[in-house]
Short mmCIF file of C-alpha atoms and ligand atoms in Angstrom, two decimals:
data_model
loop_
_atom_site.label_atom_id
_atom_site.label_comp_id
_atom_site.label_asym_id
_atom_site.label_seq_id
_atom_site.Cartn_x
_atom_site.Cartn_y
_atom_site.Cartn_z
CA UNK X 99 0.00 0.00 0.00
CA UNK X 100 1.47 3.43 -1.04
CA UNK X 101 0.30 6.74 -0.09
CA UNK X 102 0.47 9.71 -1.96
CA UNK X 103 -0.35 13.20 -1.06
CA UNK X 104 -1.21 15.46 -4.53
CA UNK X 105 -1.63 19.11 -2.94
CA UNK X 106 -0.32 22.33 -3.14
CA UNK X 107 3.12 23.72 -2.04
CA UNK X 108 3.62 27.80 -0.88
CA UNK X 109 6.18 30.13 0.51
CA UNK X 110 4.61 31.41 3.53
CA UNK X 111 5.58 34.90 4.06
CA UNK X 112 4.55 35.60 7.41
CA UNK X 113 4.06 38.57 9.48
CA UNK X 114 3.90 39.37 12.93
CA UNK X 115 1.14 41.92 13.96
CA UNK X 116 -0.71 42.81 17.01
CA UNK X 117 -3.82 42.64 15.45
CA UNK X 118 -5.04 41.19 12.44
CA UNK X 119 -5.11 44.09 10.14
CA UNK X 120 -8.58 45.69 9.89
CA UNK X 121 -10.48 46.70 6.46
CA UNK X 122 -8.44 50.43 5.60
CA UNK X 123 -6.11 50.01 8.35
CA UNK X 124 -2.11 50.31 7.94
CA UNK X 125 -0.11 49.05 10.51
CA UNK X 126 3.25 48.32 11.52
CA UNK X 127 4.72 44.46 11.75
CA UNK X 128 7.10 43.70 14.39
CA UNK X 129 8.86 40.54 12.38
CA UNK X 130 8.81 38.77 8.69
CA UNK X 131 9.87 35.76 8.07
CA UNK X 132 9.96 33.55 5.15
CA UNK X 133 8.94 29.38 5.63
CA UNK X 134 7.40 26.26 3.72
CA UNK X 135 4.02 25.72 3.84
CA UNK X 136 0.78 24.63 1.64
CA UNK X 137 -1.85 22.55 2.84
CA UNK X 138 -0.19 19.89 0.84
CA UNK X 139 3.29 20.19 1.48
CA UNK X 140 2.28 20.77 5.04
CA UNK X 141 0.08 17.59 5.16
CA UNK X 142 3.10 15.17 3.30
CA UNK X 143 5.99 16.78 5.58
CA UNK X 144 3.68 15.41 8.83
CA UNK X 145 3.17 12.21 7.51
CA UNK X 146 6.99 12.06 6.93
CA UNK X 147 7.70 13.51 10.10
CA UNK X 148 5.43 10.48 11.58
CA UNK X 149 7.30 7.47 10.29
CA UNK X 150 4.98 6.96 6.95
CA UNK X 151 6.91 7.24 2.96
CA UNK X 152 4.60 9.31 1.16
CA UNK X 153 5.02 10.97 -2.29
CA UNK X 154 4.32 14.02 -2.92
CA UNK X 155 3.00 15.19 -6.29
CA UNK X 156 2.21 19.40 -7.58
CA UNK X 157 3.84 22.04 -8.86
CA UNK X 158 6.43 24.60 -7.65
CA UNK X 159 7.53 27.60 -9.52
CA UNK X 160 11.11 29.18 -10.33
CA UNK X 161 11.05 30.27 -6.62
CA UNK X 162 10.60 26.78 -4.66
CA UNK X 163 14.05 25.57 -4.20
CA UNK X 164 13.39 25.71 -0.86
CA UNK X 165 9.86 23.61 -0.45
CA UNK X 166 12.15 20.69 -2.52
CA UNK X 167 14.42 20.97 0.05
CA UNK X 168 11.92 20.84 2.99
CA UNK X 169 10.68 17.72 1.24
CA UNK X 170 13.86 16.22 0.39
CA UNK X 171 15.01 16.88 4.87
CA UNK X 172 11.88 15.36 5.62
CA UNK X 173 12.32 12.35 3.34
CA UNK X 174 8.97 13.09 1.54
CA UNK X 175 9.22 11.08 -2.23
CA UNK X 176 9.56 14.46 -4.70
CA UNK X 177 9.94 12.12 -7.69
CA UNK X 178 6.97 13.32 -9.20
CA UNK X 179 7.16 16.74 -8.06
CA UNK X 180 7.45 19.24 -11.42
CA UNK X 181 9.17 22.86 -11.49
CA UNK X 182 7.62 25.96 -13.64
CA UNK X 183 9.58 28.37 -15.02
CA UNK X 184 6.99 30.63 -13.63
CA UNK X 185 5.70 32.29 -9.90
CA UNK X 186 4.94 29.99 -7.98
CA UNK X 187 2.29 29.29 -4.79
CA UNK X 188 3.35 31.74 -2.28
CA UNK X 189 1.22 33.88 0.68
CA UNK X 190 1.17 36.02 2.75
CA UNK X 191 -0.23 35.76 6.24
CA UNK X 192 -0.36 37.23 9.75
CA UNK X 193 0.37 35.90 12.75
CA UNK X 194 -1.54 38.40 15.73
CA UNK X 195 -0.01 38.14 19.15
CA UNK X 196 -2.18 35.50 20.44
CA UNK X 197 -1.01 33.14 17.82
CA UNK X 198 -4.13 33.78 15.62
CA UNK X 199 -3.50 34.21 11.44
CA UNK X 200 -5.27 34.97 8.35
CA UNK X 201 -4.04 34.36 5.21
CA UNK X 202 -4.01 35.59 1.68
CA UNK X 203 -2.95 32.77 -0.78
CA UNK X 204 -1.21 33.30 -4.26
CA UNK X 205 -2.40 30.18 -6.46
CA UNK X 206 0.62 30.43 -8.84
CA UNK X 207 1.98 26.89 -10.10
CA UNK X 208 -0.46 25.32 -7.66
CA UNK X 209 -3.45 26.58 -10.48
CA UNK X 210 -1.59 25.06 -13.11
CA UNK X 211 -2.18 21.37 -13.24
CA UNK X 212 -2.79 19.97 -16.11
CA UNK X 213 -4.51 16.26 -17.01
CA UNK X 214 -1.36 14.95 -18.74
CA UNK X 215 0.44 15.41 -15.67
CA UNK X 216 -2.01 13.77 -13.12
CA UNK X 217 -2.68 10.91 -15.48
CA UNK X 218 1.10 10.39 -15.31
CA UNK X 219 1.08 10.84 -11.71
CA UNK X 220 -1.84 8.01 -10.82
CA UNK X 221 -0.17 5.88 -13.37
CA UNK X 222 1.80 4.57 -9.97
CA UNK X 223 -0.69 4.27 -8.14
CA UNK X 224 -3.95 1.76 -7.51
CA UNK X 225 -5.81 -0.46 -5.35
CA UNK X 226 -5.87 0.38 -2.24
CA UNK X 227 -3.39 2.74 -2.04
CA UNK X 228 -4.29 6.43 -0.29
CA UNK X 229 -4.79 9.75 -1.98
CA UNK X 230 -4.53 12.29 0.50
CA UNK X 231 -6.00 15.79 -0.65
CA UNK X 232 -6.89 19.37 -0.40
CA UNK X 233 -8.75 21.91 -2.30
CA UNK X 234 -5.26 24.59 -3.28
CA UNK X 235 -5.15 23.05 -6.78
CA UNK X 236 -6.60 22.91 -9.94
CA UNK X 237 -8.55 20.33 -11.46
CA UNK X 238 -9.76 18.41 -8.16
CA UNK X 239 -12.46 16.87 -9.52
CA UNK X 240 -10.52 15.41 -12.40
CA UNK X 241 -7.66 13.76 -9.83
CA UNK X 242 -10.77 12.36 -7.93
CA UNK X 243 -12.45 10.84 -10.80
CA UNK X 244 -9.30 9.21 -11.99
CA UNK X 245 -8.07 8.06 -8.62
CA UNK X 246 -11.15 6.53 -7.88
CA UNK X 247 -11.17 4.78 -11.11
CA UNK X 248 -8.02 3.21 -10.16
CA UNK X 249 -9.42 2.05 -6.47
CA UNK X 250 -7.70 4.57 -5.02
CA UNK X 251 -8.86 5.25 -1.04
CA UNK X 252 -9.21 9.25 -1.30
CA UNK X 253 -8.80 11.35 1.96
CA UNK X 254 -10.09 14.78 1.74
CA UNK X 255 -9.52 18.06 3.74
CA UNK X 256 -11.82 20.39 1.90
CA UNK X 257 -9.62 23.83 2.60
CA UNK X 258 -10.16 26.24 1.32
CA UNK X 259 -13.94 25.57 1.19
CA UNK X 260 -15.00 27.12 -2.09
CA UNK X 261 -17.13 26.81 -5.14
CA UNK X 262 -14.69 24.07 -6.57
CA UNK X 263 -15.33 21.47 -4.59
CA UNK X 264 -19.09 21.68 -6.57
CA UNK X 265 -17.50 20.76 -9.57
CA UNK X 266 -16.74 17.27 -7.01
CA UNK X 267 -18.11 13.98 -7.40
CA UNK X 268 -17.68 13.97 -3.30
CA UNK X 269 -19.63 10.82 -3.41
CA UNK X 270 -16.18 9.11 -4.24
CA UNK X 271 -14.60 9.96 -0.91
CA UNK X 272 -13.15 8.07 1.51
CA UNK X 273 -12.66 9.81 4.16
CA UNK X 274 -13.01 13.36 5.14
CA UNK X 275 -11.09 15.59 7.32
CA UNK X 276 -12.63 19.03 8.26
CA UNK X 277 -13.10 21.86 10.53
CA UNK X 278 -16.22 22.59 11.93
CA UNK X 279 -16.82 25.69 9.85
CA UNK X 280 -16.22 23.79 6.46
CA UNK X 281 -19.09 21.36 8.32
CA UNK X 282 -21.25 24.15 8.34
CA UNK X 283 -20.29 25.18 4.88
CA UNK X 284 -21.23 21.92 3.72
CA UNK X 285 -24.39 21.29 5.51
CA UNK X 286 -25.90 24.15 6.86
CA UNK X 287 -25.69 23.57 10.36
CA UNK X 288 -23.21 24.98 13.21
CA UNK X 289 -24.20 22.22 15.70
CA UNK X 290 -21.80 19.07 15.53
CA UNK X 291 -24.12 16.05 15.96
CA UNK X 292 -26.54 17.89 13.08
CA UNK X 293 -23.31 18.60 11.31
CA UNK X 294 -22.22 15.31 11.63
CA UNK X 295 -25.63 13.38 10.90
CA UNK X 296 -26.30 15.22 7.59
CA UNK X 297 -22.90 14.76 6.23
CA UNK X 298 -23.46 10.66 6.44
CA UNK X 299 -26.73 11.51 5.16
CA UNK X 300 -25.16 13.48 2.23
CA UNK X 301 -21.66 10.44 2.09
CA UNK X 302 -23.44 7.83 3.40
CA UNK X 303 -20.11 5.23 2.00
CA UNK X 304 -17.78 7.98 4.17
CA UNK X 305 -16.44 8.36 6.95
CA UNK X 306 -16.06 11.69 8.67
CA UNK X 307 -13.23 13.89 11.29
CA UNK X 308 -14.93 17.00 12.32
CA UNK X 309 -12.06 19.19 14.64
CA UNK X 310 -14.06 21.56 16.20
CA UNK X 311 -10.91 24.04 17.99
CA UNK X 312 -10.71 24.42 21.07
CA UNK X 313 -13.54 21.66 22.00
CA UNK X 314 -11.63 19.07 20.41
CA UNK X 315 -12.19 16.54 17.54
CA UNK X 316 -14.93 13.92 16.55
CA UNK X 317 -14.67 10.86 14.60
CA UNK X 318 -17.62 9.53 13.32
CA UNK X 319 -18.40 6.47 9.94
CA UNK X 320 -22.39 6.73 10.95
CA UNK X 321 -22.40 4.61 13.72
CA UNK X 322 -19.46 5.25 15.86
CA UNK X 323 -18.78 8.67 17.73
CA UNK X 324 -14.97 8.75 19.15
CA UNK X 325 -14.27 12.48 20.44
CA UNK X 326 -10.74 13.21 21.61
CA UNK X 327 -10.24 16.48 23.71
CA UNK X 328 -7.56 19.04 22.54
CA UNK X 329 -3.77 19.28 24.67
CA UNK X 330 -3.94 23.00 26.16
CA UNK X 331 -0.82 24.95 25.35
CA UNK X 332 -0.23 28.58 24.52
CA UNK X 333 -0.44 29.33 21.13
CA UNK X 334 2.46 30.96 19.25
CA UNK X 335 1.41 30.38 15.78
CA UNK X 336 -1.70 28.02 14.66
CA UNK X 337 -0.63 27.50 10.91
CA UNK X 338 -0.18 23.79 9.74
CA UNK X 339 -1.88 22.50 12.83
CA UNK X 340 -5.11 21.49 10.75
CA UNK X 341 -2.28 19.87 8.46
CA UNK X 342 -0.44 18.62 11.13
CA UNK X 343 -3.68 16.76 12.61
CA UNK X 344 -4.11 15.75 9.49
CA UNK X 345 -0.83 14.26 8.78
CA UNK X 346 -0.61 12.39 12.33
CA UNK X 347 -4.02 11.20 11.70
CA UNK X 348 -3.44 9.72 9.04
CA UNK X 349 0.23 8.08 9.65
CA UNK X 350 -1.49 6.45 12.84
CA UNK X 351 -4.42 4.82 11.09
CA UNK X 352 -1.80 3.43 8.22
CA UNK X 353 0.05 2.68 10.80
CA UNK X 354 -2.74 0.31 12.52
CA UNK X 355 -3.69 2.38 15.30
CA UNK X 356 -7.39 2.78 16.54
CA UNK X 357 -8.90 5.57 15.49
CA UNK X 358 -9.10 6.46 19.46
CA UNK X 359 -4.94 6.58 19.55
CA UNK X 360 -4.74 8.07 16.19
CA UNK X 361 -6.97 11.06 16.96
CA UNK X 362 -4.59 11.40 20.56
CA UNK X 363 -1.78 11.09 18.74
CA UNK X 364 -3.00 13.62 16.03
CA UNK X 365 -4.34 15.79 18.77
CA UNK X 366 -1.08 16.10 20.82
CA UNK X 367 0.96 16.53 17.22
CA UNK X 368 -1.26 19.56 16.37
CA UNK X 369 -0.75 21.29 19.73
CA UNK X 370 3.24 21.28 19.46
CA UNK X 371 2.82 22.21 16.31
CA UNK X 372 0.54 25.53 17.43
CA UNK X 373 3.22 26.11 20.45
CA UNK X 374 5.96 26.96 17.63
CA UNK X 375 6.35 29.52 14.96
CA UNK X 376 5.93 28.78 10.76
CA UNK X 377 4.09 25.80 8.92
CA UNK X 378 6.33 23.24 7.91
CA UNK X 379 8.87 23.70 10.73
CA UNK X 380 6.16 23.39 13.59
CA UNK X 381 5.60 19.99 13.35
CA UNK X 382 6.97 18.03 15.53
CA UNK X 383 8.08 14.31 14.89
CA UNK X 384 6.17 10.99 15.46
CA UNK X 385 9.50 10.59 18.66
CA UNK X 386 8.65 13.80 20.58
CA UNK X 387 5.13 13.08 19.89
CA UNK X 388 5.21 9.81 21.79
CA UNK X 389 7.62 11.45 24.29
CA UNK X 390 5.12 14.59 25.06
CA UNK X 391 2.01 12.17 25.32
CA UNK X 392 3.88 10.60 28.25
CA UNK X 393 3.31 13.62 30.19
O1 RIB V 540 -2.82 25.27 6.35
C1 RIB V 540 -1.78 26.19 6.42
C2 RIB V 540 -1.30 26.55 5.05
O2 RIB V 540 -2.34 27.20 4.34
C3 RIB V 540 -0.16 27.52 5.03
O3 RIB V 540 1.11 26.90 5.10
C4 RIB V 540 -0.38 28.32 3.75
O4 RIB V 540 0.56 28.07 2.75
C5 RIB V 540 -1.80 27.95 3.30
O5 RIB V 540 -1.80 27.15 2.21
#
């Protein structure tokens, strides 16, 4: 069984404010500072980090000699990963002083997938192998109709929740990994159970993790409810620790865990990950993971 992760990568230019800057405000930042970070990248360098070889497939511009090089540290599989002699995914967030961010994202190379290059992509790929995803690139539908053709399991994080995922067959998804306000998004409803009820309604062959911040996370496949409370630590910088989750979530279940231990273990890898500045170098490894859940 292989696992690949076909996502976006971005330099993350981030900024340290005091406050998230308000509509016609200007105001001063006390610190930039350039790391690697996409949902993708982010999601492949945590399973990595957690003991699990995953390749990584997308597209980085003239400008990402450094997210090949995160990979490359991490041991992430870049064998399939192309370079444009173009911009390429980049943004720009802020980080306010209580470790809160917002973030304005730069498609760039990440918008430029084409169907030549996925179908050369899933050509290693098949039965029962995992597709991890997320919604920064271009033709998502297209990589989910293919993969599934080939029997691929498909694992979705729909972020950033927009009017793409429509164009979805979502019907062909394995499992999906979301925040409570893409729950909403997707059903209508801000309470979890309801949340959580109409979604196996809606993906009744699915099975569903709703994270729901600072009250935790829930696991649910229409008949089982396993909730996991979140580790309390001060935050310093909360990008990458949906990916993170994500990533630790995921390396635990391949790994043969329960999902009880796997959402621990993604729950404790999410808050180190919050307790340190940047995406891809917040997150911890699968050792100090185990070593901070014997607190
Ligand atoms: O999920 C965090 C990521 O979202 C950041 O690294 C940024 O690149 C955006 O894609």
């Amino acid at each position: 069984m292989k696992v690949l992760n076909y996502g976006s990568l971005n330099v993350d230019n981030v900024y340290s404010v005091h406050h998230i800057v308000r509509g016609g405000e200007t105001i001063l930042s006390s610190k930039v500072e350039q790391f690697c970070g996409g949902k993708g990248l982010n999601q492949s360098i945590a399973l990595a980090k957690a003991g699990v070889p995953v390749c990584h497939a997308g597209l980085v511009g003239e400008d990402g000699g450094m997210l090949l090089d995160a990979c490359r540290e991490s041991g992430v599989d870049i064998t399939h990963v192309k370079t444009l002699p173009v911009k390429g995914g980049h943004t720009i967030i802020q980080v306010d002083e209580k470790g809160q961010n917002c973030i304005i994202l730069y498609g760039g190379t990440n918008q430029m997938q084409t169907k030549e290059y996925i179908d050369q992509v899933l050509e290693d790929f098949g039965e029962g192998d995992y597709l991890i995803l997320q919604n920064e690139v271009n033709l998502l539908d297209y990589i989910i109709d293919r993969a599934y053709d080939r029997g691929m399991k498909i694992v979705l994080n729909p972020s950033p929740f927009d009017e793409k995922l429509d164009a979805c067959d979502l019907t062909k998804i394995y499992l999906f990994m979301l925040n409570e306000i893409e729950g909403e998004q997707f059903t209508g409803s801000s309470d979890k159970d309801e949340i959580l009820d109409r979604l196996a309604a809606k993906f009744p062959n699915a099975r569903f993790v709703l994270t729901l911040g600072s009250d935790g996370a829930v696991y649910y496949d229409g008949k089982e409810k396993v909730f996991q409370d979140i580790f309390k630590v001060k935050a310093v910088d909360t990008t990458a620790a949906g990916d993170t989750f994500t990533g630790f979530f995921m390396a635990s279940i391949i790994g043969g865990a329960s999902v009880k231990e796997a959402l621990r273990t993604a729950a404790k890898a999410s808050s180190i990950a919050v307790s340190r500045p940047g995406a891809t170098p917040s997150i911890p490894t699968m050792d100090e993971v185990r070593e901070s859940l014997k607190d």
